[in-house]
C-alpha positions as a Markdown table, in Angstrom:
| # | Residue | x | y | z |
|---|---|---|---|---|
| 1 | Unk | 32.7 | -33.0 | 123.0 |
| 2 | Unk | 32.3 | -29.9 | 120.9 |
| 3 | Unk | 29.9 | -29.3 | 118.0 |
| 4 | Unk | 30.2 | -26.3 | 115.7 |
| 5 | Unk | 27.5 | -25.0 | 113.5 |
| 6 | Unk | 26.9 | -22.0 | 111.3 |
| 7 | Unk | 24.9 | -19.1 | 112.9 |
| 8 | Unk | 23.0 | -16.3 | 111.1 |
| 9 | Unk | 23.4 | -13.4 | 113.5 |
| 10 | Unk | 21.9 | -10.8 | 111.0 |
| 11 | Unk | 20.5 | -10.8 | 107.5 |
| 12 | Unk | 23.2 | -11.8 | 105.1 |
| 13 | Unk | 25.8 | -12.5 | 107.8 |
| 14 | Unk | 27.3 | -15.8 | 108.9 |
| 15 | Unk | 29.3 | -16.7 | 112.0 |
| 16 | Unk | 30.0 | -19.7 | 114.2 |
| 17 | Unk | 28.2 | -21.1 | 117.2 |
| 18 | Unk | 29.1 | -24.1 | 119.3 |
| 19 | Unk | 27.7 | -26.5 | 121.9 |
| 20 | Unk | 29.3 | -28.8 | 124.4 |
| 21 | Unk | 28.4 | -32.3 | 125.7 |
| 22 | Unk | 29.9 | -34.5 | 128.3 |
| 23 | Unk | 28.3 | -37.6 | 126.9 |
| 24 | Unk | 26.8 | -36.9 | 123.4 |
| 25 | Unk | 23.3 | -37.0 | 124.9 |
| 26 | Unk | 23.1 | -33.8 | 127.0 |
| 27 | Unk | 24.1 | -30.6 | 125.1 |
| 28 | Unk | 24.6 | -27.0 | 126.3 |
| 29 | Unk | 22.8 | -24.1 | 124.7 |
| 30 | Unk | 24.5 | -22.8 | 121.5 |
| 31 | Unk | 26.8 | -19.8 | 122.0 |
| 32 | Unk | 28.9 | -17.8 | 119.6 |
| 33 | Unk | 32.6 | -18.6 | 119.5 |
| 34 | Unk | 34.9 | -15.6 | 120.0 |
| 35 | Unk | 37.8 | -14.8 | 117.6 |
| 36 | Unk | 40.2 | -12.1 | 118.8 |
| 37 | Unk | 39.9 | -9.1 | 116.6 |
| 38 | Unk | 36.7 | -10.3 | 114.9 |
| 39 | Unk | 33.4 | -8.9 | 116.2 |
| 40 | Unk | 30.3 | -9.6 | 114.2 |
| 41 | Unk | 28.4 | -7.0 | 116.3 |
| 42 | Unk | 30.7 | -4.2 | 115.2 |
| 43 | Unk | 31.1 | -4.8 | 111.5 |
| 44 | Unk | 29.7 | -7.1 | 108.8 |
| 45 | Unk | 31.4 | -10.4 | 109.1 |
| 46 | Unk | 31.0 | -13.7 | 107.2 |
| 47 | Unk | 32.5 | -16.9 | 108.5 |
| 48 | Unk | 30.7 | -19.3 | 106.2 |
| 49 | Unk | 32.3 | -22.6 | 107.4 |
| 50 | Unk | 34.5 | -23.5 | 110.3 |
| 51 | Unk | 36.7 | -26.6 | 110.3 |
| 52 | Unk | 38.4 | -27.5 | 113.6 |
| 53 | Unk | 41.1 | -30.1 | 114.2 |
| 54 | Unk | 43.6 | -31.0 | 116.9 |
| 55 | Unk | 47.0 | -29.2 | 116.7 |
| 56 | Unk | 49.4 | -31.7 | 115.1 |
| 57 | Unk | 52.2 | -30.8 | 117.6 |
| 58 | Unk | 50.1 | -30.2 | 120.7 |
| 59 | Unk | 46.9 | -32.3 | 121.0 |
| 60 | Unk | 45.5 | -30.1 | 123.9 |
| 61 | Unk | 45.2 | -27.2 | 121.4 |
| 62 | Unk | 42.7 | -26.8 | 118.6 |
| 63 | Unk | 43.1 | -25.2 | 115.2 |
| 64 | Unk | 40.3 | -23.5 | 113.4 |
| 65 | Unk | 40.3 | -23.1 | 109.6 |
| 66 | Unk | 37.8 | -20.7 | 108.1 |
| 67 | Unk | 37.0 | -18.4 | 105.3 |
| 68 | Unk | 36.6 | -14.8 | 106.6 |
| 69 | Unk | 34.9 | -12.0 | 104.7 |
| 70 | Unk | 35.1 | -8.7 | 106.5 |
| 71 | Unk | 33.6 | -5.3 | 105.3 |
| 72 | Unk | 35.0 | -2.0 | 106.4 |
| 73 | Unk | 32.2 | 0.5 | 105.9 |
| 74 | Unk | 33.7 | 3.4 | 107.9 |
| 75 | Unk | 36.7 | 3.8 | 105.5 |
| 76 | Unk | 36.4 | 6.5 | 102.8 |
| 77 | Unk | 35.4 | 3.9 | 100.3 |
| 78 | Unk | 33.6 | 0.7 | 101.5 |
| 79 | Unk | 36.3 | -2.0 | 101.2 |
| 80 | Unk | 36.4 | -5.6 | 102.2 |
| 81 | Unk | 39.0 | -8.4 | 102.7 |
| 82 | Unk | 38.6 | -12.1 | 102.1 |
| 83 | Unk | 41.0 | -14.8 | 103.2 |
| 84 | Unk | 41.3 | -18.4 | 104.4 |
| 85 | Unk | 42.3 | -18.0 | 108.1 |
| 86 | Unk | 43.8 | -20.0 | 110.8 |
| 87 | Unk | 43.3 | -19.4 | 114.6 |
| 88 | Unk | 44.2 | -21.4 | 117.7 |
| 89 | Unk | 42.2 | -22.3 | 120.8 |
| 90 | Unk | 42.8 | -23.9 | 124.2 |
| 91 | Unk | 39.2 | -24.4 | 125.0 |
| 92 | Unk | 37.3 | -24.6 | 121.6 |
| 93 | Unk | 35.3 | -21.5 | 122.4 |
| 94 | Unk | 37.9 | -18.6 | 122.4 |
| 95 | Unk | 40.2 | -18.4 | 119.3 |
| 96 | Unk | 43.3 | -16.3 | 118.8 |
| 97 | Unk | 43.8 | -13.5 | 116.4 |
| 98 | Unk | 43.5 | -15.2 | 113.0 |
| 99 | Unk | 46.4 | -15.5 | 110.6 |
| 100 | Unk | 45.6 | -15.2 | 106.8 |
| 101 | Unk | 46.8 | -18.4 | 105.1 |
| 102 | Unk | 45.6 | -17.4 | 101.6 |
| 103 | Unk | 44.0 | -14.1 | 100.4 |
| 104 | Unk | 41.2 | -14.8 | 98.0 |
| 105 | Unk | 38.5 | -13.1 | 96.0 |
| 106 | Unk | 35.0 | -12.6 | 97.4 |
| 107 | Unk | 31.7 | -13.1 | 95.6 |
| 108 | Unk | 29.1 | -10.4 | 95.2 |
| 109 | Unk | 27.2 | -11.9 | 98.2 |
| 110 | Unk | 30.0 | -11.4 | 100.7 |
| 111 | Unk | 31.4 | -14.9 | 100.6 |
| 112 | Unk | 35.0 | -16.0 | 99.9 |
| 113 | Unk | 35.5 | -17.9 | 96.7 |
| 114 | Unk | 37.7 | -20.5 | 98.5 |
| 115 | Unk | 36.9 | -22.8 | 101.3 |
| 116 | Unk | 39.3 | -24.6 | 103.7 |
| 117 | Unk | 39.7 | -28.4 | 103.7 |
| 118 | Unk | 39.0 | -30.3 | 106.9 |
| 119 | Unk | 42.2 | -31.6 | 108.7 |
| 120 | Unk | 44.4 | -29.4 | 106.5 |
| 121 | Unk | 47.4 | -29.7 | 108.8 |
| 122 | Unk | 49.0 | -33.0 | 109.7 |
């Protein structure tokens, strides 16, 4: 079993942590998930929610839907991107390079103005 929860790695930043259980009684310590190309230790990242479901064509894979807000402070002008993203995982802890499903606006507090729906793919 896997359980995902929001993590607050730094002031004003959100990411995702997970824990595992073999029996719903004993749980491992929480750890950050990894998303290829997304590193909250290197740039301000906000993944405010994280919805995971089985891949509809391959039940051994998981799909993660999440809103991603990323700030690029090293560019000449501080810029940011916000989008609803999709990433795949074989183990529930390590996710692929995300694909933007829908670009969206961001609020002033670095959140996307759109959120994914659980079980968005059937």
